[in-house]
mmCIF file of C-alpha atoms and ligand atoms in Angstrom:
data_model
loop_
_atom_site.group_PDB
_atom_site.id
_atom_site.type_symbol
_atom_site.label_atom_id
_atom_site.label_comp_id
_atom_site.label_asym_id
_atom_site.label_seq_id
_atom_site.Cartn_x
_atom_site.Cartn_y
_atom_site.Cartn_z
ATOM 1 C CA MET E 1 0.011 0.028 0.011
ATOM 2 C CA ALA E 2 1.357 3.453 -0.893
ATOM 3 C CA VAL E 3 1.293 5.815 2.049
ATOM 4 C CA ASP E 4 1.451 9.648 2.292
ATOM 5 C CA VAL E 5 2.754 9.760 5.856
ATOM 6 C CA ALA E 6 5.385 7.189 6.977
ATOM 7 C CA VAL E 7 6.118 7.106 10.708
ATOM 8 C CA VAL E 8 9.160 5.708 12.424
ATOM 9 C CA ALA E 9 7.126 4.928 15.527
ATOM 10 C CA SER E 10 7.103 4.077 19.139
ATOM 11 C CA TRP E 11 4.218 2.033 20.473
ATOM 12 C CA ASN E 12 3.476 1.948 24.203
ATOM 13 C CA VAL E 13 0.598 0.757 26.264
ATOM 14 C CA ASP E 14 -0.177 3.527 28.691
ATOM 15 C CA LEU E 15 -0.944 2.469 32.313
ATOM 16 C CA ILE E 16 -2.624 5.550 33.756
ATOM 17 C CA ALA E 17 -3.476 6.240 37.396
ATOM 18 C CA HIS E 18 -5.420 9.323 38.450
ATOM 19 C CA ILE E 19 -4.342 11.098 41.654
ATOM 20 C CA PRO E 20 -5.015 14.640 42.906
ATOM 21 C CA GLN E 21 -1.443 15.993 42.840
ATOM 22 C CA PRO E 22 2.111 14.913 41.989
ATOM 23 C CA LEU E 23 3.668 12.502 44.517
ATOM 24 C CA THR E 24 6.618 13.542 46.608
ATOM 25 C CA ARG E 25 9.647 11.148 46.709
ATOM 26 C CA GLY E 26 8.821 8.077 48.828
ATOM 27 C CA GLN E 27 5.066 8.831 48.956
ATOM 28 C CA THR E 28 2.260 6.277 48.302
ATOM 29 C CA ARG E 29 -1.273 7.398 47.458
ATOM 30 C CA MET E 30 -4.456 5.594 46.528
ATOM 31 C CA ALA E 31 -5.411 6.378 42.924
ATOM 32 C CA HIS E 32 -9.116 7.007 42.253
ATOM 33 C CA ALA E 33 -9.132 5.744 38.649
ATOM 34 C CA PHE E 34 -6.982 3.530 36.436
ATOM 35 C CA GLU E 35 -6.905 3.033 32.646
ATOM 36 C CA ARG E 36 -4.911 0.896 30.185
ATOM 37 C CA LEU E 37 -4.958 2.751 26.923
ATOM 38 C CA PRO E 38 -3.025 3.022 23.597
ATOM 39 C CA GLY E 39 -0.011 5.289 23.600
ATOM 40 C CA GLY E 40 3.489 5.963 22.281
ATOM 41 C CA LYS E 41 4.325 9.243 20.602
ATOM 42 C CA GLY E 42 4.847 7.672 17.185
ATOM 43 C CA SER E 43 1.666 5.567 17.202
ATOM 44 C CA ASN E 44 -0.350 8.473 18.611
ATOM 45 C CA ALA E 45 0.822 10.841 15.865
ATOM 46 C CA ALA E 46 0.208 8.175 13.208
ATOM 47 C CA ILE E 47 -3.406 7.745 14.409
ATOM 48 C CA ALA E 48 -3.924 11.564 14.479
ATOM 49 C CA ALA E 49 -2.744 11.733 10.820
ATOM 50 C CA ALA E 50 -4.917 8.755 9.796
ATOM 51 C CA ARG E 51 -7.991 10.324 11.389
ATOM 52 C CA GLN E 52 -7.343 13.369 9.203
ATOM 53 C CA GLY E 53 -7.675 11.087 6.131
ATOM 54 C CA ALA E 54 -3.960 10.575 5.347
ATOM 55 C CA PRO E 55 -2.861 7.088 4.211
ATOM 56 C CA VAL E 56 -0.337 6.212 6.963
ATOM 57 C CA GLY E 57 2.314 3.484 7.320
ATOM 58 C CA LEU E 58 4.385 2.571 10.356
ATOM 59 C CA ILE E 59 7.923 1.337 10.942
ATOM 60 C CA ALA E 60 7.931 0.049 14.428
ATOM 61 C CA ARG E 61 9.145 -2.755 16.745
ATOM 62 C CA ILE E 62 6.698 -4.144 19.270
ATOM 63 C CA GLY E 63 6.621 -6.816 21.940
ATOM 64 C CA GLY E 64 5.563 -10.435 21.475
ATOM 65 C CA ASP E 65 3.181 -10.067 24.381
ATOM 66 C CA ASP E 66 -0.523 -9.029 24.619
ATOM 67 C CA PHE E 67 0.466 -5.337 24.538
ATOM 68 C CA GLY E 68 2.096 -5.855 21.102
ATOM 69 C CA GLN E 69 -1.045 -7.529 19.830
ATOM 70 C CA MET E 70 -3.089 -4.572 21.109
ATOM 71 C CA GLY E 71 -1.088 -2.340 18.776
ATOM 72 C CA LEU E 72 -1.638 -4.532 15.721
ATOM 73 C CA ASP E 73 -5.400 -4.632 16.393
ATOM 74 C CA LEU E 74 -5.483 -0.860 16.908
ATOM 75 C CA TRP E 75 -3.641 0.018 13.679
ATOM 76 C CA SER E 76 -5.887 -2.449 11.757
ATOM 77 C CA ARG E 77 -8.962 -0.636 13.062
ATOM 78 C CA GLU E 78 -7.480 2.784 12.190
ATOM 79 C CA GLY E 79 -6.607 1.682 8.605
ATOM 80 C CA ILE E 80 -2.810 2.096 9.231
ATOM 81 C CA ASP E 81 -0.355 -0.002 7.214
ATOM 82 C CA SER E 82 1.701 -2.139 9.607
ATOM 83 C CA GLN E 83 3.608 -4.305 7.131
ATOM 84 C CA HIS E 84 6.902 -2.857 8.365
ATOM 85 C CA VAL E 85 6.094 -3.517 12.079
ATOM 86 C CA VAL E 86 8.405 -6.182 13.492
ATOM 87 C CA ARG E 87 7.369 -8.293 16.519
ATOM 88 C CA GLY E 88 10.125 -9.239 18.990
ATOM 89 C CA GLU E 89 8.978 -12.676 20.037
ATOM 90 C CA GLY E 90 9.581 -13.132 23.802
ATOM 91 C CA GLU E 91 10.230 -9.390 24.284
ATOM 92 C CA THR E 92 8.268 -7.011 26.472
ATOM 93 C CA ASN E 93 6.326 -4.250 24.633
ATOM 94 C CA GLY E 94 6.938 -0.553 25.297
ATOM 95 C CA THR E 95 5.058 0.653 28.379
ATOM 96 C CA ALA E 96 4.365 4.127 29.789
ATOM 97 C CA LEU E 97 3.576 4.622 33.450
ATOM 98 C CA ILE E 98 1.519 7.780 33.733
ATOM 99 C CA LEU E 99 0.176 9.751 36.589
ATOM 100 C CA VAL E 100 -2.669 12.261 35.745
ATOM 101 C CA TYR E 101 -3.451 15.053 38.185
ATOM 102 C CA GLU E 102 -6.779 16.725 38.851
ATOM 103 C CA ASP E 103 -5.859 19.745 36.688
ATOM 104 C CA GLY E 104 -5.323 17.427 33.699
ATOM 105 C CA ASP E 105 -1.537 17.688 33.768
ATOM 106 C CA ASN E 106 0.618 14.505 33.972
ATOM 107 C CA SER E 107 3.981 12.877 34.561
ATOM 108 C CA ILE E 108 5.236 10.006 32.294
ATOM 109 C CA ALA E 109 7.931 7.355 32.603
ATOM 110 C CA VAL E 110 8.436 5.363 29.329
ATOM 111 C CA TYR E 111 10.102 1.922 29.237
ATOM 112 C CA PRO E 112 10.679 1.344 25.437
ATOM 113 C CA GLY E 113 10.956 -2.432 25.669
ATOM 114 C CA ALA E 114 11.097 -4.037 22.178
ATOM 115 C CA GLY E 115 11.040 -0.556 20.629
ATOM 116 C CA ALA E 116 14.647 0.013 21.769
ATOM 117 C CA GLY E 117 15.652 -2.604 19.165
ATOM 118 C CA LEU E 118 14.268 -0.649 16.162
ATOM 119 C CA SER E 119 17.381 -0.540 14.031
ATOM 120 C CA ALA E 120 18.721 1.282 10.970
ATOM 121 C CA ALA E 121 18.576 -2.057 9.147
ATOM 122 C CA GLN E 122 14.785 -2.369 9.813
ATOM 123 C CA VAL E 123 14.311 1.159 8.460
ATOM 124 C CA GLN E 124 16.376 0.282 5.383
ATOM 125 C CA ALA E 125 14.069 -2.641 4.760
ATOM 126 C CA ALA E 126 11.211 -0.143 4.474
ATOM 127 C CA ALA E 127 13.097 2.235 2.123
ATOM 128 C CA GLY E 128 10.515 1.662 -0.589
ATOM 129 C CA MET E 129 7.701 2.998 1.597
ATOM 130 C CA LEU E 130 9.739 5.927 2.748
ATOM 131 C CA ALA E 131 10.846 6.898 -0.714
ATOM 132 C CA GLN E 132 7.319 7.212 -2.136
ATOM 133 C CA ALA E 133 5.787 8.945 0.936
ATOM 134 C CA ARG E 134 5.050 12.701 0.995
ATOM 135 C CA LEU E 135 6.241 13.090 4.606
ATOM 136 C CA VAL E 136 8.385 11.018 7.007
ATOM 137 C CA MET E 137 8.041 11.668 10.705
ATOM 138 C CA ALA E 138 9.593 10.464 13.956
ATOM 139 C CA SER E 139 9.933 11.360 17.611
ATOM 140 C CA CYS E 140 12.807 10.913 20.094
ATOM 141 C CA GLU E 141 11.094 7.863 21.606
ATOM 142 C CA VAL E 142 12.702 5.720 18.841
ATOM 143 C CA PRO E 143 16.478 5.091 18.512
ATOM 144 C CA LEU E 144 18.169 8.075 16.853
ATOM 145 C CA ALA E 145 20.005 5.801 14.420
ATOM 146 C CA ALA E 146 16.640 4.659 13.029
ATOM 147 C CA THR E 147 15.506 8.260 12.620
ATOM 148 C CA LEU E 148 18.702 9.302 10.941
ATOM 149 C CA THR E 149 18.460 6.536 8.442
ATOM 150 C CA ALA E 150 14.834 7.305 7.646
ATOM 151 C CA PHE E 151 15.569 10.963 7.184
ATOM 152 C CA GLU E 152 18.560 10.252 4.905
ATOM 153 C CA ILE E 153 16.352 8.072 2.707
ATOM 154 C CA ALA E 154 13.631 10.780 2.722
ATOM 155 C CA ARG E 155 16.109 13.531 1.805
ATOM 156 C CA ALA E 156 17.553 11.342 -1.035
ATOM 157 C CA HIS E 157 14.066 11.145 -2.507
ATOM 158 C CA GLY E 158 12.886 14.717 -1.832
ATOM 159 C CA VAL E 159 10.420 13.607 0.874
ATOM 160 C CA MET E 160 9.605 16.116 3.659
ATOM 161 C CA THR E 161 10.800 15.212 7.200
ATOM 162 C CA LEU E 162 9.212 16.116 10.493
ATOM 163 C CA LEU E 163 10.757 15.479 13.938
ATOM 164 C CA ASN E 164 8.953 15.793 17.207
ATOM 165 C CA PRO E 165 11.952 16.194 19.578
ATOM 166 C CA ALA E 166 10.149 14.547 22.531
ATOM 167 C CA PRO E 167 11.370 13.450 24.975
ATOM 168 C CA ALA E 168 14.079 16.137 24.637
ATOM 169 C CA MET E 169 17.614 14.783 24.217
ATOM 170 C CA PRO E 170 20.819 15.909 22.428
ATOM 171 C CA LEU E 171 20.596 15.245 18.763
ATOM 172 C CA PRO E 172 23.498 14.161 16.495
ATOM 173 C CA ASP E 173 25.045 16.938 14.310
ATOM 174 C CA GLN E 174 24.253 15.002 11.116
ATOM 175 C CA LEU E 175 20.536 15.005 11.911
ATOM 176 C CA TRP E 176 19.872 18.775 12.113
ATOM 177 C CA PRO E 177 20.138 19.614 8.392
ATOM 178 C CA LEU E 178 17.940 16.572 7.554
ATOM 179 C CA ILE E 179 15.009 18.008 9.533
ATOM 180 C CA ASP E 180 12.520 20.036 7.438
ATOM 181 C CA VAL E 181 10.092 20.670 10.237
ATOM 182 C CA LEU E 182 10.855 20.453 14.031
ATOM 183 C CA THR E 183 7.927 20.605 16.535
ATOM 184 C CA PRO E 184 9.350 21.164 20.084
ATOM 185 C CA ASN E 185 7.300 22.413 22.925
ATOM 186 C CA GLU E 186 8.709 25.383 24.824
ATOM 187 C CA GLY E 187 10.622 23.225 27.358
ATOM 188 C CA GLU E 188 12.093 20.952 24.645
ATOM 189 C CA LEU E 189 13.149 24.015 22.608
ATOM 190 C CA MET E 190 14.905 25.590 25.535
ATOM 191 C CA SER E 191 16.772 22.340 26.278
ATOM 192 C CA LEU E 192 17.945 22.055 22.583
ATOM 193 C CA ALA E 193 19.279 25.614 22.454
ATOM 194 C CA GLN E 194 20.884 27.938 24.959
ATOM 195 C CA ALA E 195 18.911 31.174 24.485
ATOM 196 C CA PRO E 196 17.038 33.729 26.550
ATOM 197 C CA ASP E 197 13.741 33.496 24.647
ATOM 198 C CA ILE E 198 11.937 31.192 22.206
ATOM 199 C CA GLU E 199 12.590 33.338 19.082
ATOM 200 C CA SER E 200 16.365 33.314 19.526
ATOM 201 C CA ALA E 201 16.314 29.624 20.567
ATOM 202 C CA ALA E 202 14.383 28.787 17.339
ATOM 203 C CA HIS E 203 16.857 30.775 15.261
ATOM 204 C CA GLN E 204 19.771 28.820 16.779
ATOM 205 C CA LEU E 205 18.167 25.615 15.527
ATOM 206 C CA LEU E 206 17.498 27.155 12.091
ATOM 207 C CA ASP E 207 21.171 28.074 12.010
ATOM 208 C CA ARG E 208 21.978 24.353 12.485
ATOM 209 C CA GLY E 209 20.114 23.639 9.241
ATOM 210 C CA VAL E 210 16.522 22.880 10.354
ATOM 211 C CA GLY E 211 14.056 24.068 7.717
ATOM 212 C CA ALA E 212 11.300 25.308 10.086
ATOM 213 C CA VAL E 213 10.892 25.348 13.886
ATOM 214 C CA LEU E 214 7.265 25.170 15.078
ATOM 215 C CA VAL E 215 7.051 25.702 18.809
ATOM 216 C CA THR E 216 3.868 24.407 20.535
ATOM 217 C CA LEU E 217 2.795 26.605 23.464
ATOM 218 C CA GLY E 218 -0.143 24.616 24.914
ATOM 219 C CA ALA E 219 -3.114 26.815 25.649
ATOM 220 C CA HIS E 220 -1.211 29.757 24.008
ATOM 221 C CA GLY E 221 -1.201 28.099 20.559
ATOM 222 C CA CYS E 222 1.972 27.820 18.524
ATOM 223 C CA ALA E 223 4.635 29.900 16.689
ATOM 224 C CA LEU E 224 6.411 29.055 13.479
ATOM 225 C CA PHE E 225 9.963 30.333 12.737
ATOM 226 C CA ARG E 226 11.581 30.024 9.330
ATOM 227 C CA PRO E 227 14.912 31.452 8.089
ATOM 228 C CA ASP E 228 13.588 34.141 5.787
ATOM 229 C CA SER E 229 10.098 34.983 7.073
ATOM 230 C CA ALA E 230 8.627 36.794 10.067
ATOM 231 C CA PRO E 231 7.193 34.467 12.741
ATOM 232 C CA LEU E 232 3.731 33.073 12.208
ATOM 233 C CA ARG E 233 1.670 32.721 15.363
ATOM 234 C CA VAL E 234 -1.654 30.946 15.915
ATOM 235 C CA ALA E 235 -3.532 31.693 19.138
ATOM 236 C CA GLY E 236 -4.617 28.870 21.411
ATOM 237 C CA HIS E 237 -8.089 27.750 22.380
ATOM 238 C CA ALA E 238 -9.605 28.163 25.844
ATOM 239 C CA MET E 239 -10.568 24.613 26.815
ATOM 240 C CA ARG E 240 -11.823 22.941 29.986
ATOM 241 C CA VAL E 241 -9.110 20.296 29.903
ATOM 242 C CA VAL E 242 -9.845 16.696 30.908
ATOM 243 C CA ASP E 243 -6.434 15.248 30.100
ATOM 244 C CA THR E 244 -3.474 16.535 28.049
ATOM 245 C CA ILE E 245 -1.897 13.116 27.266
ATOM 246 C CA GLY E 246 -1.166 12.953 23.508
ATOM 247 C CA ALA E 247 -2.160 16.586 22.776
ATOM 248 C CA GLY E 248 1.328 17.247 21.340
ATOM 249 C CA ASP E 249 1.156 14.006 19.324
ATOM 250 C CA THR E 250 -2.235 15.051 17.971
ATOM 251 C CA PHE E 251 -0.768 18.393 16.918
ATOM 252 C CA THR E 252 2.173 16.756 15.181
ATOM 253 C CA GLY E 253 0.130 14.035 13.438
ATOM 254 C CA THR E 254 -2.525 16.484 12.255
ATOM 255 C CA LEU E 255 0.179 18.854 11.031
ATOM 256 C CA ALA E 256 1.882 15.994 9.161
ATOM 257 C CA ALA E 257 -1.341 15.078 7.387
ATOM 258 C CA ALA E 258 -1.931 18.737 6.433
ATOM 259 C CA LEU E 259 1.631 19.266 5.122
ATOM 260 C CA ALA E 260 1.512 16.000 3.255
ATOM 261 C CA ARG E 261 -1.410 17.311 1.255
ATOM 262 C CA GLN E 262 0.438 20.652 0.764
ATOM 263 C CA THR E 263 -1.886 22.737 2.932
ATOM 264 C CA PRO E 264 -0.445 26.284 3.293
ATOM 265 C CA TRP E 265 1.208 26.957 6.687
ATOM 266 C CA PRO E 266 -1.411 29.251 8.261
ATOM 267 C CA GLU E 267 -4.190 26.754 7.628
ATOM 268 C CA ALA E 268 -2.083 23.759 8.632
ATOM 269 C CA LEU E 269 -1.272 25.433 11.966
ATOM 270 C CA ARG E 270 -4.881 26.456 12.559
ATOM 271 C CA TRP E 271 -5.973 22.877 11.878
ATOM 272 C CA ALA E 272 -3.261 21.188 14.070
ATOM 273 C CA ASN E 273 -3.918 23.659 16.914
ATOM 274 C CA ALA E 274 -7.652 22.922 16.877
ATOM 275 C CA ALA E 275 -7.122 19.106 16.747
ATOM 276 C CA ALA E 276 -4.747 19.320 19.733
ATOM 277 C CA ALA E 277 -7.347 21.367 21.656
ATOM 278 C CA LEU E 278 -10.081 18.869 20.924
ATOM 279 C CA SER E 279 -7.854 15.930 21.971
ATOM 280 C CA THR E 280 -7.811 17.222 25.587
ATOM 281 C CA GLN E 281 -11.548 16.506 25.948
ATOM 282 C CA ALA E 282 -11.321 12.874 27.038
ATOM 283 C CA HIS E 283 -8.933 10.561 28.959
ATOM 284 C CA GLY E 284 -5.977 9.005 27.112
ATOM 285 C CA ALA E 285 -3.924 9.821 24.083
ATOM 286 C CA VAL E 286 -6.193 8.674 21.269
ATOM 287 C CA THR E 287 -9.699 8.665 22.770
ATOM 288 C CA ALA E 288 -10.570 12.240 21.754
ATOM 289 C CA MET E 289 -8.291 12.588 18.693
ATOM 290 C CA PRO E 290 -10.614 14.192 16.127
ATOM 291 C CA THR E 291 -11.423 13.279 12.535
ATOM 292 C CA ALA E 292 -11.083 15.935 9.823
ATOM 293 C CA ALA E 293 -14.918 16.420 9.882
ATOM 294 C CA GLN E 294 -14.789 17.036 13.673
ATOM 295 C CA VAL E 295 -12.030 19.619 13.330
ATOM 296 C CA GLN E 296 -13.866 21.408 10.549
ATOM 297 C CA ALA E 297 -17.148 21.502 12.488
ATOM 298 C CA TRP E 298 -15.423 22.781 15.602
ATOM 299 C CA LEU E 299 -13.451 25.467 13.728
ATOM 300 C CA GLU E 300 -16.689 26.695 12.027
ATOM 301 C CA GLN E 301 -18.340 26.917 15.440
ATOM 302 C CA ALA E 302 -15.253 28.570 16.967
ATOM 303 C CA SER E 303 -15.119 31.194 14.188
ATOM 304 C CA THR E 304 -18.746 32.198 14.833
ATOM 305 C CA GLU E 305 -17.848 32.504 18.563
ATOM 306 C CA HIS E 306 -14.581 34.383 17.709
ATOM 307 C CA LEU E 307 -12.405 31.770 19.382
ATOM 308 C CA GLY E 308 -8.730 31.238 18.464
ATOM 309 C CA GLY E 309 -7.651 33.261 15.412
ATOM 310 C CA CYS E 310 -4.608 33.119 13.245
ATOM 311 C CA HIS E 311 -2.096 35.960 13.635
ATOM 312 C CA ASP E 312 0.135 36.176 10.633
ATOM 313 C CA ASN E 313 2.765 38.749 11.410
ATOM 314 C CA ARG E 314 4.200 38.894 7.902
HETATM 315 O O1 RIB O 401 2.878 11.921 24.268
HETATM 316 C C1 RIB O 401 2.140 11.054 25.085
HETATM 317 C C2 RIB O 401 2.739 9.681 25.058
HETATM 318 O O2 RIB O 401 4.016 9.725 25.632
HETATM 319 C C3 RIB O 401 2.015 8.643 25.848
HETATM 320 O O3 RIB O 401 1.010 8.043 25.061
HETATM 321 C C4 RIB O 401 3.082 7.724 26.331
HETATM 322 O O4 RIB O 401 3.046 6.447 25.762
HETATM 323 C C5 RIB O 401 4.391 8.423 26.025
HETATM 324 O O5 RIB O 401 4.941 7.879 24.906
#
């Protein structure tokens, strides 16, 4: 199957406990709710893109256990091509231990399990899918050697690349010029660059060869920085947040789908911002991820209520 969006993906099962506030070291508390739900930044973004109507394919490594099977079943339901997913028989699947607090914020510890074995050779084996895609994306939850190989193949074939640098970590020098679009949140941006503010931090990364730095700012929307243009900012949406797990992945996946169909930047940002806002309206990463029709309906309603505009400073 030909895909528009190819994802070098992590797949985790999220084990989520709800407690009022963050624990202090050594503290035990009774949780008032527990959920076992789909997660992993790569899989989450892939599902967000698929729900926007993009044909999506995964390159991933999953466990031979029940959690691995849960991923295969999920991608089948979402219409995502998993022919390049490798199952590590006898290996534990990626797992995320998540605490969600009463204000909707969270803390996450990720054990990558079988996903840590996603190799450059496995990516090479999927070179055909990468070469014919319109956009290749990854996050920092997969081994950097796998991302580097995927982006080299993409660049050789003129395919756009998108990296969500989460969780934040130092990136190899060779990777920077292979990134067409980087989508850090504010904390990730500030850990990747040493600068007093987001604009100068973004320009440091542009100077390393990144094509565009799109900073997500949560309720404050997002800001796009490119080498030869003024910043483009999209205001956020005022939401009563249920749970922010996967909001960044929803943003990234929705953006990927929009860029893959050559949507102009202002519209792509407006769309991704709205999808991320909608994704906060239910528990878990993928539960409230919207379809394209849901984003459109909500944006139409929002525009009549004058919510969340697009500020183009050019
Ligand atoms: O971005 C949210 C995701 O981070 C969760 O689904 C969890 O699996 C971790 O990967």
